[in-house]
Amino acid sequence: MSKVVRILIPLGVLAAGFFILRVLVKSKPEPEKKPRVNPGLLVEVKKVDAKTERVKVDAKGTVVPAREVVLSPEVTGRVNWMAAQLVPGGRFKKGQNVVRLDARDYKLAVEQQFAQVDRASTELKLEKARKKVAEKEWELFGPKGKGKGTGATAGEGAAQAEEVVALREPQMRTAKTAVKAAESGLARAKLAVSKTLIRAPFNAMVRQKNVEVGQLVGPSSPIASLVGTDAFWVQVSIPIEYLSWVKVPGIGATEPGQGSEAMVSQTVGGDNIERQGRVIRLLGDVDPAGRMARILIEIADPLGLAKDKDGTTRLPLLLGSYVRVEIEGGEVEKVLALPRKALREGNRVYLRSSDGTLDIKEVTVLWRRENEVLVKSGIEPGDQVIVSAVATPVQGTKLRLPGEKAQAPSEGDKAKSKAEKTGKVEADGNGDKVAKP
């Protein structure tokens, strides 16, 4: 076999194989095109209903004293005794002794004033006796027929003046005045003695101590700083627009003491301290930091001194504590409560309409809470609000709920698919492909 033949035989085999492969490929039946099934965007929804809700204003606040006083003596003296509980954190009941000053000088002054009263009283008794003698002498030796009435002459007036002097009436008034002055001095001396004993003006706790036994103190010397324990205040800052929801005595409340109720709480370790309070006052200025309104809430028994019914005591709410405050507002009717995550940017919500498509609505938010919002208008009771994430929200997007199967293709989709397969398609007026008849 020649060299040429040996070369041509392999080439012929390759050409035959290529020809057979091409024939097989062309004769292969084209697979049937099936219409694409649109499963829809999987979403979670919540059906909303209208109801009556009570608005609660959530805020933060700081515990401050409701009553605070710096005790100072009204008299000068040396401290010779002080109560054992006169230490920071010590407690006093109203009227309980706090500090006693050396009262010896003031007691001596009382004795001196007693002597003055006795002397003035004795002088008054003597003057009364002298007056009686003068009256007798006047009856015996005085002029007769003293003038009376408005028609008295100048001579008669002089006679009356002479009678007043003769009867020692000026001396009697002087003696009585001396007695009153001595008695006033005695009362003042006794008052000074009582002021050497300094008492608590109300149920109080010692915040600061400034005195020691043996120290000389006076009216300008602070002894201790006390705060009342019957009640504390919580100073709370809230947005000014929230004031319409809060009852403040004299503003939003018709009667004194009828401010909004509030719950004050603080978490300490694993325990939660709670105290019931009430709004008592609106401060006249705004918070300089946040330009918010400031209100005062009064809480009773903040230190938990009163025992509960079971005999246990509660943890104290300390001054300066940063606390949570929940203020009761008014009731609103026919509002829709939505989960916070259902509210999208721009106060919009996504709804699943009756035909299973996406409907975007803008709503009016009445109140915002930590986990939900109250909507006044924009949606209706019974609407299905989407609470799951929607990556690209487009009006009219087909939606699907969990558990729903993908929708089967319609007859029109089937006809369109068949027409594309056979090539019998044409464009309609909108540019969409439709099957030829």
Tab-separated table of C-alpha atoms in Angstrom:
chain	number	residue	atom	x	y	z
A	1	MET	CA	0.000	0.000	0.000
A	2	SER	CA	1.343	3.269	-1.047
A	3	LYS	CA	2.170	6.088	1.290
A	4	VAL	CA	-0.668	8.267	-0.062
A	5	VAL	CA	-3.259	5.611	0.643
A	6	ARG	CA	-2.071	5.246	4.216
A	7	ILE	CA	-2.589	8.983	4.759
A	8	LEU	CA	-6.022	9.160	3.093
A	9	ILE	CA	-7.586	6.279	5.031
A	10	PRO	CA	-7.419	7.981	8.488
A	11	LEU	CA	-8.612	11.253	7.017
A	12	GLY	CA	-11.578	9.494	5.458
A	13	VAL	CA	-12.452	7.841	8.744
A	14	LEU	CA	-12.362	11.213	10.535
A	15	ALA	CA	-14.502	12.845	7.861
A	16	ALA	CA	-17.053	10.048	8.039
A	17	GLY	CA	-17.225	10.309	11.825
A	18	PHE	CA	-17.692	14.083	11.676
A	19	PHE	CA	-20.469	13.670	9.089
A	20	ILE	CA	-22.267	11.048	11.179
A	21	LEU	CA	-21.993	13.246	14.329
A	22	ARG	CA	-23.462	16.221	12.487
A	23	VAL	CA	-26.354	14.149	11.211
A	24	LEU	CA	-27.078	12.854	14.720
A	25	VAL	CA	-27.017	16.360	16.211
A	26	LYS	CA	-29.386	17.759	13.610
A	27	SER	CA	-31.741	14.834	13.890
A	28	LYS	CA	-31.996	15.186	17.718
A	29	PRO	CA	-35.508	16.350	18.725
A	30	GLU	CA	-35.636	19.855	20.283
A	31	PRO	CA	-36.808	19.744	23.971
A	32	GLU	CA	-40.209	21.200	24.668
A	33	LYS	CA	-40.096	24.655	26.278
A	34	LYS	CA	-42.177	24.864	29.433
A	35	PRO	CA	-43.586	28.144	30.670
A	36	ARG	CA	-41.672	29.604	33.608
A	37	VAL	CA	-43.496	29.367	36.910
A	38	ASN	CA	-43.461	32.566	39.065
A	39	PRO	CA	-43.395	31.304	42.665
A	40	GLY	CA	-43.881	34.797	44.150
A	41	LEU	CA	-41.885	36.543	46.881
A	42	LEU	CA	-42.104	34.646	50.166
A	43	VAL	CA	-43.308	36.980	52.953
A	44	GLU	CA	-44.730	36.842	56.463
A	45	VAL	CA	-47.816	38.895	57.262
A	46	LYS	CA	-49.821	39.941	60.293
A	47	LYS	CA	-53.490	40.798	60.244
A	48	VAL	CA	-54.235	44.014	62.136
A	49	ASP	CA	-57.389	44.958	64.018
A	50	ALA	CA	-58.601	48.273	65.448
A	51	LYS	CA	-58.677	48.553	69.234
A	52	THR	CA	-58.411	50.978	72.137
A	53	GLU	CA	-54.880	51.536	73.421
A	54	ARG	CA	-53.459	53.484	76.362
A	55	VAL	CA	-50.497	55.653	75.534
A	56	LYS	CA	-47.481	55.376	77.848
A	57	VAL	CA	-44.617	57.844	77.759
A	58	ASP	CA	-41.278	56.095	78.238
A	59	ALA	CA	-38.493	58.296	79.558
A	60	LYS	CA	-35.398	58.414	81.740
A	61	GLY	CA	-34.925	60.457	84.886
A	62	THR	CA	-32.752	61.218	87.890
A	63	VAL	CA	-33.783	60.842	91.538
A	64	VAL	CA	-33.465	64.133	93.474
A	65	PRO	CA	-34.500	65.174	97.017
A	66	ALA	CA	-38.032	66.460	97.508
A	67	ARG	CA	-37.033	68.191	100.773
A	68	GLU	CA	-33.516	69.254	101.728
A	69	VAL	CA	-32.263	71.471	104.530
A	70	VAL	CA	-28.941	72.565	105.999
A	71	LEU	CA	-29.253	72.640	109.793
A	72	SER	CA	-27.672	75.644	111.520
A	73	PRO	CA	-28.051	76.794	115.152
A	74	GLU	CA	-29.950	80.002	115.876
A	75	VAL	CA	-27.711	80.742	118.879
A	76	THR	CA	-23.997	80.567	119.527
A	77	GLY	CA	-22.625	77.798	121.703
A	78	ARG	CA	-20.288	74.861	122.038
A	79	VAL	CA	-21.510	71.414	121.002
A	80	ASN	CA	-21.587	69.149	124.055
A	81	TRP	CA	-23.671	66.297	122.588
A	82	MET	CA	-24.763	64.908	119.239
A	83	ALA	CA	-26.866	61.909	118.242
A	84	ALA	CA	-25.129	58.661	117.354
A	85	GLN	CA	-26.936	58.528	113.978
A	86	LEU	CA	-25.523	61.915	112.957
A	87	VAL	CA	-23.393	60.291	110.266
A	88	PRO	CA	-23.883	60.194	106.480
A	89	GLY	CA	-26.782	57.834	105.839
A	90	GLY	CA	-28.127	58.079	109.399
A	91	ARG	CA	-31.864	58.594	109.809
A	92	PHE	CA	-33.907	60.813	112.127
A	93	LYS	CA	-37.605	60.995	112.805
A	94	LYS	CA	-39.347	64.349	112.903
A	95	GLY	CA	-38.612	66.177	116.177
A	96	GLN	CA	-35.791	63.836	117.192
A	97	ASN	CA	-32.745	65.487	118.837
A	98	VAL	CA	-29.746	65.950	116.565
A	99	VAL	CA	-27.299	68.249	118.422
A	100	ARG	CA	-27.277	69.941	121.842
A	101	LEU	CA	-25.262	73.058	122.660
A	102	ASP	CA	-23.954	74.174	126.040
A	103	ALA	CA	-26.948	76.030	127.534
A	104	ARG	CA	-25.475	77.227	130.860
A	105	ASP	CA	-25.103	80.856	129.804
A	106	TYR	CA	-28.657	80.923	128.482
A	107	LYS	CA	-30.041	79.333	131.650
A	108	LEU	CA	-28.316	82.039	133.722
A	109	ALA	CA	-29.980	84.606	131.486
A	110	VAL	CA	-33.324	82.983	132.273
A	111	GLU	CA	-32.665	83.342	136.010
A	112	GLN	CA	-31.765	86.983	135.513
A	113	GLN	CA	-34.972	87.586	133.627
A	114	PHE	CA	-36.940	85.891	136.384
A	115	ALA	CA	-35.425	88.434	138.775
A	116	GLN	CA	-36.358	91.262	136.422
A	117	VAL	CA	-39.940	90.044	136.260
A	118	ASP	CA	-40.078	89.760	140.043
A	119	ARG	CA	-38.675	93.271	140.461
A	120	ALA	CA	-41.097	94.769	137.949
A	121	SER	CA	-44.050	92.929	139.497
A	122	THR	CA	-43.119	94.207	142.957
A	123	GLU	CA	-42.827	97.746	141.637
A	124	LEU	CA	-46.254	97.404	140.046
A	125	LYS	CA	-47.769	96.303	143.351
A	126	LEU	CA	-46.187	99.288	145.127
A	127	GLU	CA	-47.463	101.621	142.457
A	128	LYS	CA	-50.970	100.260	142.845
A	129	ALA	CA	-50.773	101.011	146.582
A	130	ARG	CA	-49.490	104.539	145.904
A	131	LYS	CA	-52.327	105.079	143.464
A	132	LYS	CA	-54.919	104.136	146.077
A	133	VAL	CA	-53.392	106.609	148.541
A	134	ALA	CA	-53.433	109.292	145.846
A	135	GLU	CA	-57.093	108.619	145.099
A	136	LYS	CA	-57.994	109.047	148.783
A	137	GLU	CA	-56.045	112.295	148.975
A	138	TRP	CA	-57.705	113.587	145.835
A	139	GLU	CA	-61.136	112.866	147.246
A	140	LEU	CA	-60.256	114.810	150.408
A	141	PHE	CA	-58.279	117.733	149.004
A	142	GLY	CA	-58.970	117.845	145.268
A	143	PRO	CA	-61.251	120.449	143.596
A	144	LYS	CA	-64.989	119.732	143.597
A	145	GLY	CA	-67.373	119.571	140.641
A	146	LYS	CA	-65.010	118.422	137.860
A	147	GLY	CA	-66.177	119.527	134.432
A	148	LYS	CA	-67.603	116.924	132.079
A	149	GLY	CA	-68.787	116.825	128.486
A	150	THR	CA	-67.803	118.765	125.411
A	151	GLY	CA	-68.627	122.145	126.883
A	152	ALA	CA	-65.830	122.061	129.464
A	153	THR	CA	-63.781	125.266	129.703
A	154	ALA	CA	-59.991	125.520	129.520
A	155	GLY	CA	-59.865	125.758	133.288
A	156	GLU	CA	-61.822	122.576	133.652
A	157	GLY	CA	-59.440	120.791	131.230
A	158	ALA	CA	-56.468	121.853	133.320
A	159	ALA	CA	-58.201	120.493	136.384
A	160	GLN	CA	-58.668	117.112	134.664
A	161	ALA	CA	-54.972	116.971	133.731
A	162	GLU	CA	-54.084	117.799	137.296
A	163	GLU	CA	-56.309	114.951	138.473
A	164	VAL	CA	-54.559	112.453	136.151
A	165	VAL	CA	-51.165	113.403	137.531
A	166	ALA	CA	-52.390	113.447	141.098
A	167	LEU	CA	-53.831	109.949	140.760
A	168	ARG	CA	-50.426	108.637	139.489
A	169	GLU	CA	-51.826	107.186	136.272
A	170	PRO	CA	-48.579	107.819	134.270
A	171	GLN	CA	-46.573	106.008	136.942
A	172	MET	CA	-49.046	103.092	136.807
A	173	ARG	CA	-48.647	102.765	133.019
A	174	THR	CA	-44.871	102.852	133.371
A	175	ALA	CA	-44.945	100.084	135.982
A	176	LYS	CA	-47.181	97.892	133.794
A	177	THR	CA	-44.902	98.451	130.800
A	178	ALA	CA	-41.889	97.433	132.881
A	179	VAL	CA	-43.629	94.166	133.827
A	180	LYS	CA	-44.417	93.381	130.175
A	181	ALA	CA	-40.839	94.121	129.147
A	182	ALA	CA	-39.478	91.848	131.875
A	183	GLU	CA	-41.858	89.055	130.881
A	184	SER	CA	-40.843	89.415	127.216
A	185	GLY	CA	-37.194	89.212	128.225
A	186	LEU	CA	-37.931	86.064	130.205
A	187	ALA	CA	-39.705	84.464	127.246
A	188	ARG	CA	-36.783	85.401	124.980
A	189	ALA	CA	-34.289	83.877	127.424
A	190	LYS	CA	-36.311	80.649	127.620
A	191	LEU	CA	-36.507	80.550	123.820
A	192	ALA	CA	-32.720	80.871	123.614
A	193	VAL	CA	-32.374	77.897	125.967
A	194	SER	CA	-34.713	75.823	123.782
A	195	LYS	CA	-32.679	76.751	120.686
A	196	THR	CA	-29.604	75.083	122.147
A	197	LEU	CA	-31.310	71.766	121.344
A	198	ILE	CA	-31.473	71.263	117.557
A	199	ARG	CA	-34.079	68.804	116.265
A	200	ALA	CA	-34.866	67.203	112.922
A	201	PRO	CA	-37.567	69.281	111.174
A	202	PHE	CA	-38.971	66.230	109.340
A	203	ASN	CA	-38.285	62.533	108.791
A	204	ALA	CA	-34.837	62.782	107.325
A	205	MET	CA	-31.603	61.105	106.308
A	206	VAL	CA	-28.188	62.655	106.885
A	207	ARG	CA	-26.498	63.572	103.633
A	208	GLN	CA	-23.520	65.411	105.103
A	209	LYS	CA	-22.156	65.983	108.621
A	210	ASN	CA	-20.256	69.191	109.457
A	211	VAL	CA	-19.849	69.256	113.256
A	212	GLU	CA	-18.068	67.511	116.109
A	213	VAL	CA	-18.474	67.518	119.889
A	214	GLY	CA	-16.571	70.451	121.424
A	215	GLN	CA	-16.870	72.613	118.310
A	216	LEU	CA	-18.028	76.215	118.757
A	217	VAL	CA	-20.866	76.938	116.341
A	218	GLY	CA	-23.103	79.891	115.569
A	219	PRO	CA	-25.914	80.961	113.236
A	220	SER	CA	-23.563	80.897	110.241
A	221	SER	CA	-22.197	77.414	111.034
A	222	PRO	CA	-23.771	74.482	109.118
A	223	ILE	CA	-24.221	71.426	111.320
A	224	ALA	CA	-25.565	68.856	108.871
A	225	SER	CA	-27.357	68.499	105.542
A	226	LEU	CA	-30.606	66.503	105.729
A	227	VAL	CA	-32.953	65.180	103.038
A	228	GLY	CA	-36.536	64.069	103.612
A	229	THR	CA	-37.204	60.332	103.488
A	230	ASP	CA	-40.989	60.404	103.095
A	231	ALA	CA	-40.754	61.218	99.392
A	232	PHE	CA	-38.226	61.772	96.614
A	233	TRP	CA	-38.675	63.454	93.251
A	234	VAL	CA	-37.684	62.122	89.858
A	235	GLN	CA	-36.729	64.795	87.355
A	236	VAL	CA	-37.695	63.556	83.889
A	237	SER	CA	-37.040	65.065	80.458
A	238	ILE	CA	-39.572	64.362	77.697
A	239	PRO	CA	-40.112	65.818	74.203
A	240	ILE	CA	-42.276	68.929	74.364
A	241	GLU	CA	-44.848	67.396	72.000
A	242	TYR	CA	-45.463	64.610	74.554
A	243	LEU	CA	-46.851	67.110	77.083
A	244	SER	CA	-50.281	66.802	75.457
A	245	TRP	CA	-50.410	63.199	76.720
A	246	VAL	CA	-49.292	63.949	80.305
A	247	LYS	CA	-51.594	65.336	83.006
A	248	VAL	CA	-49.833	67.982	85.093
A	249	PRO	CA	-51.644	69.608	88.065
A	250	GLY	CA	-52.801	73.029	86.986
A	251	ILE	CA	-52.222	72.304	83.284
A	252	GLY	CA	-53.653	69.035	81.998
A	253	ALA	CA	-55.330	67.988	85.266
A	254	THR	CA	-58.402	69.674	86.698
A	255	GLU	CA	-57.683	69.052	90.395
A	256	PRO	CA	-54.520	69.251	92.524
A	257	GLY	CA	-52.844	65.899	92.988
A	258	GLN	CA	-54.446	64.476	89.855
A	259	GLY	CA	-51.338	64.291	87.709
A	260	SER	CA	-50.606	61.268	85.554
A	261	GLU	CA	-49.523	58.123	87.346
A	262	ALA	CA	-46.029	56.847	86.660
A	263	MET	CA	-43.981	53.731	87.321
A	264	VAL	CA	-40.354	54.342	88.286
A	265	SER	CA	-38.004	51.367	88.022
A	266	GLN	CA	-34.327	50.545	88.260
A	267	THR	CA	-32.477	47.276	87.747
A	268	VAL	CA	-29.893	46.486	90.429
A	269	GLY	CA	-28.068	43.262	89.788
A	270	GLY	CA	-30.773	40.691	89.218
A	271	ASP	CA	-33.433	42.638	91.137
A	272	ASN	CA	-35.841	45.220	89.801
A	273	ILE	CA	-36.703	48.154	92.084
A	274	GLU	CA	-40.136	49.633	91.379
A	275	ARG	CA	-41.971	52.583	92.909
A	276	GLN	CA	-45.348	54.035	92.041
A	277	GLY	CA	-45.329	57.796	91.509
A	278	ARG	CA	-47.382	60.693	90.226
A	279	VAL	CA	-46.623	63.781	88.137
A	280	ILE	CA	-46.749	66.851	90.400
A	281	ARG	CA	-45.146	69.705	88.502
A	282	LEU	CA	-43.893	71.029	85.175
A	283	LEU	CA	-40.627	72.949	85.479
A	284	GLY	CA	-40.528	76.374	83.892
A	285	ASP	CA	-37.526	75.772	81.644
A	286	VAL	CA	-36.311	73.207	79.148
A	287	ASP	CA	-33.397	70.844	79.470
A	288	PRO	CA	-30.417	72.847	78.134
A	289	ALA	CA	-28.878	69.722	76.614
A	290	GLY	CA	-31.792	68.300	74.625
A	291	ARG	CA	-34.262	71.215	74.675
A	292	MET	CA	-36.885	68.936	76.172
A	293	ALA	CA	-39.574	69.696	78.741
A	294	ARG	CA	-38.816	68.749	82.351
A	295	ILE	CA	-41.387	67.406	84.795
A	296	LEU	CA	-41.234	66.248	88.407
A	297	ILE	CA	-42.640	62.925	89.598
A	298	GLU	CA	-43.108	62.331	93.320
A	299	ILE	CA	-42.562	58.841	94.733
A	300	ALA	CA	-43.455	57.858	98.300
A	301	ASP	CA	-41.232	55.773	100.601
A	302	PRO	CA	-38.307	55.714	98.149
A	303	LEU	CA	-35.962	54.077	100.660
A	304	GLY	CA	-38.358	51.197	101.347
A	305	LEU	CA	-38.587	51.951	105.069
A	306	ALA	CA	-42.203	50.771	105.304
A	307	LYS	CA	-42.491	46.985	105.395
A	308	ASP	CA	-44.704	45.091	102.971
A	309	LYS	CA	-47.682	43.034	104.103
A	310	ASP	CA	-45.503	39.947	104.339
A	311	GLY	CA	-43.059	41.788	106.632
A	312	THR	CA	-40.276	42.143	104.077
A	313	THR	CA	-38.557	45.378	103.143
A	314	ARG	CA	-37.858	46.589	99.646
A	315	LEU	CA	-34.581	47.690	98.117
A	316	PRO	CA	-34.062	51.464	98.352
A	317	LEU	CA	-34.183	53.853	95.434
A	318	LEU	CA	-31.147	56.035	96.074
A	319	LEU	CA	-30.624	59.706	95.363
A	320	GLY	CA	-28.851	60.409	92.090
A	321	SER	CA	-29.984	57.117	90.559
A	322	TYR	CA	-30.693	57.051	86.816
A	323	VAL	CA	-34.077	55.367	86.467
A	324	ARG	CA	-36.618	54.319	83.863
A	325	VAL	CA	-39.994	56.052	83.970
A	326	GLU	CA	-43.260	54.963	82.369
A	327	ILE	CA	-45.905	57.704	82.512
A	328	GLU	CA	-49.551	56.841	81.955
A	329	GLY	CA	-51.075	58.867	79.121
A	330	GLY	CA	-54.596	59.026	77.770
A	331	GLU	CA	-56.561	56.381	75.882
A	332	VAL	CA	-56.941	56.446	72.101
A	333	GLU	CA	-59.664	54.576	70.251
A	334	LYS	CA	-59.665	52.801	66.891
A	335	VAL	CA	-55.922	52.588	66.413
A	336	LEU	CA	-53.924	49.805	64.795
A	337	ALA	CA	-50.922	48.354	66.629
A	338	LEU	CA	-48.136	47.252	64.289
A	339	PRO	CA	-44.814	45.593	65.069
A	340	ARG	CA	-41.995	48.132	64.895
A	341	LYS	CA	-40.359	46.173	62.074
A	342	ALA	CA	-43.496	46.561	59.937
A	343	LEU	CA	-42.941	50.323	59.663
A	344	ARG	CA	-40.618	51.114	56.772
A	345	GLU	CA	-38.711	54.246	55.852
A	346	GLY	CA	-40.902	57.287	55.308
A	347	ASN	CA	-43.733	55.964	57.525
A	348	ARG	CA	-44.714	53.404	54.907
A	349	VAL	CA	-45.965	49.864	55.335
A	350	TYR	CA	-46.118	46.944	52.907
A	351	LEU	CA	-49.444	45.149	52.544
A	352	ARG	CA	-50.462	41.897	50.905
A	353	SER	CA	-53.489	42.860	48.870
A	354	SER	CA	-56.475	40.625	48.188
A	355	ASP	CA	-54.982	39.457	44.847
A	356	GLY	CA	-51.744	38.394	46.539
A	357	THR	CA	-49.585	41.278	45.357
A	358	LEU	CA	-47.528	43.920	47.137
A	359	ASP	CA	-49.303	47.169	48.023
A	360	ILE	CA	-47.271	50.060	49.496
A	361	LYS	CA	-49.155	52.493	51.758
A	362	GLU	CA	-48.123	55.591	53.716
A	363	VAL	CA	-49.565	55.751	57.253
A	364	THR	CA	-50.040	58.311	60.040
A	365	VAL	CA	-48.136	57.218	63.147
A	366	LEU	CA	-49.817	58.309	66.370
A	367	TRP	CA	-47.359	56.829	68.884
A	368	ARG	CA	-44.112	54.883	68.866
A	369	ARG	CA	-43.244	52.243	71.435
A	370	GLU	CA	-40.155	50.137	71.894
A	371	ASN	CA	-41.494	47.167	69.917
A	372	GLU	CA	-44.567	48.527	68.148
A	373	VAL	CA	-46.198	51.614	66.699
A	374	LEU	CA	-49.780	52.859	66.879
A	375	VAL	CA	-51.198	53.853	63.495
A	376	LYS	CA	-54.161	56.203	63.226
A	377	SER	CA	-54.812	56.178	59.473
A	378	GLY	CA	-53.479	54.926	56.142
A	379	ILE	CA	-54.508	51.282	56.506
A	380	GLU	CA	-57.731	49.543	57.451
A	381	PRO	CA	-58.632	46.873	60.017
A	382	GLY	CA	-58.184	43.426	58.525
A	383	ASP	CA	-55.279	44.419	56.264
A	384	GLN	CA	-52.397	41.971	56.028
A	385	VAL	CA	-49.229	43.856	56.934
A	386	ILE	CA	-45.916	42.386	55.833
A	387	VAL	CA	-43.543	41.983	58.784
A	388	SER	CA	-40.670	40.217	57.002
A	389	ALA	CA	-37.869	41.848	55.043
A	390	VAL	CA	-38.525	42.881	51.429
A	391	ALA	CA	-35.296	43.455	49.522
A	392	THR	CA	-36.656	45.379	46.517
A	393	PRO	CA	-40.224	46.519	47.148
A	394	VAL	CA	-42.082	47.144	43.882
A	395	GLN	CA	-45.780	47.889	43.717
A	396	GLY	CA	-47.673	44.869	42.388
A	397	THR	CA	-44.956	42.283	43.104
A	398	LYS	CA	-46.438	38.798	43.384
A	399	LEU	CA	-46.312	37.469	46.953
A	400	ARG	CA	-46.466	34.048	48.528
A	401	LEU	CA	-47.125	33.055	52.136
A	402	PRO	CA	-45.287	30.251	53.951
A	403	GLY	CA	-46.897	26.909	53.085
A	404	GLU	CA	-48.349	28.106	49.778
A	405	LYS	CA	-47.259	26.265	46.612
A	406	ALA	CA	-45.996	28.053	43.537
A	407	GLN	CA	-48.824	28.977	41.164
A	408	ALA	CA	-49.255	26.719	38.099
A	409	PRO	CA	-48.961	28.380	34.638
A	410	SER	CA	-52.196	29.684	33.175
A	411	GLU	CA	-53.652	28.604	29.786
A	412	GLY	CA	-52.350	31.808	28.234
A	413	ASP	CA	-48.824	30.989	29.436
A	414	LYS	CA	-49.099	27.501	27.943
A	415	ALA	CA	-50.258	28.838	24.548
A	416	LYS	CA	-47.474	31.394	24.526
A	417	SER	CA	-44.875	28.712	25.229
A	418	LYS	CA	-46.188	26.500	22.429
A	419	ALA	CA	-46.215	29.369	19.953
A	420	GLU	CA	-42.608	30.216	20.756
A	421	LYS	CA	-41.694	26.595	20.100
A	422	THR	CA	-43.346	26.499	16.671
A	423	GLY	CA	-42.315	30.042	15.798
A	424	LYS	CA	-45.917	31.223	15.505
A	425	VAL	CA	-45.619	34.363	17.561
A	426	GLU	CA	-46.142	38.017	16.808
A	427	ALA	CA	-45.943	41.251	18.766
A	428	ASP	CA	-49.073	42.990	20.039
A	429	GLY	CA	-49.593	46.739	20.376
A	430	ASN	CA	-47.580	46.844	23.613
A	431	GLY	CA	-44.617	44.977	22.133
A	432	ASP	CA	-45.408	41.733	23.998
A	433	LYS	CA	-45.259	38.418	22.147
A	434	VAL	CA	-48.595	36.649	21.575
A	435	ALA	CA	-49.439	33.418	19.781
A	436	LYS	CA	-50.699	33.578	16.175
A	437	PRO	CA	-54.160	32.106	15.580
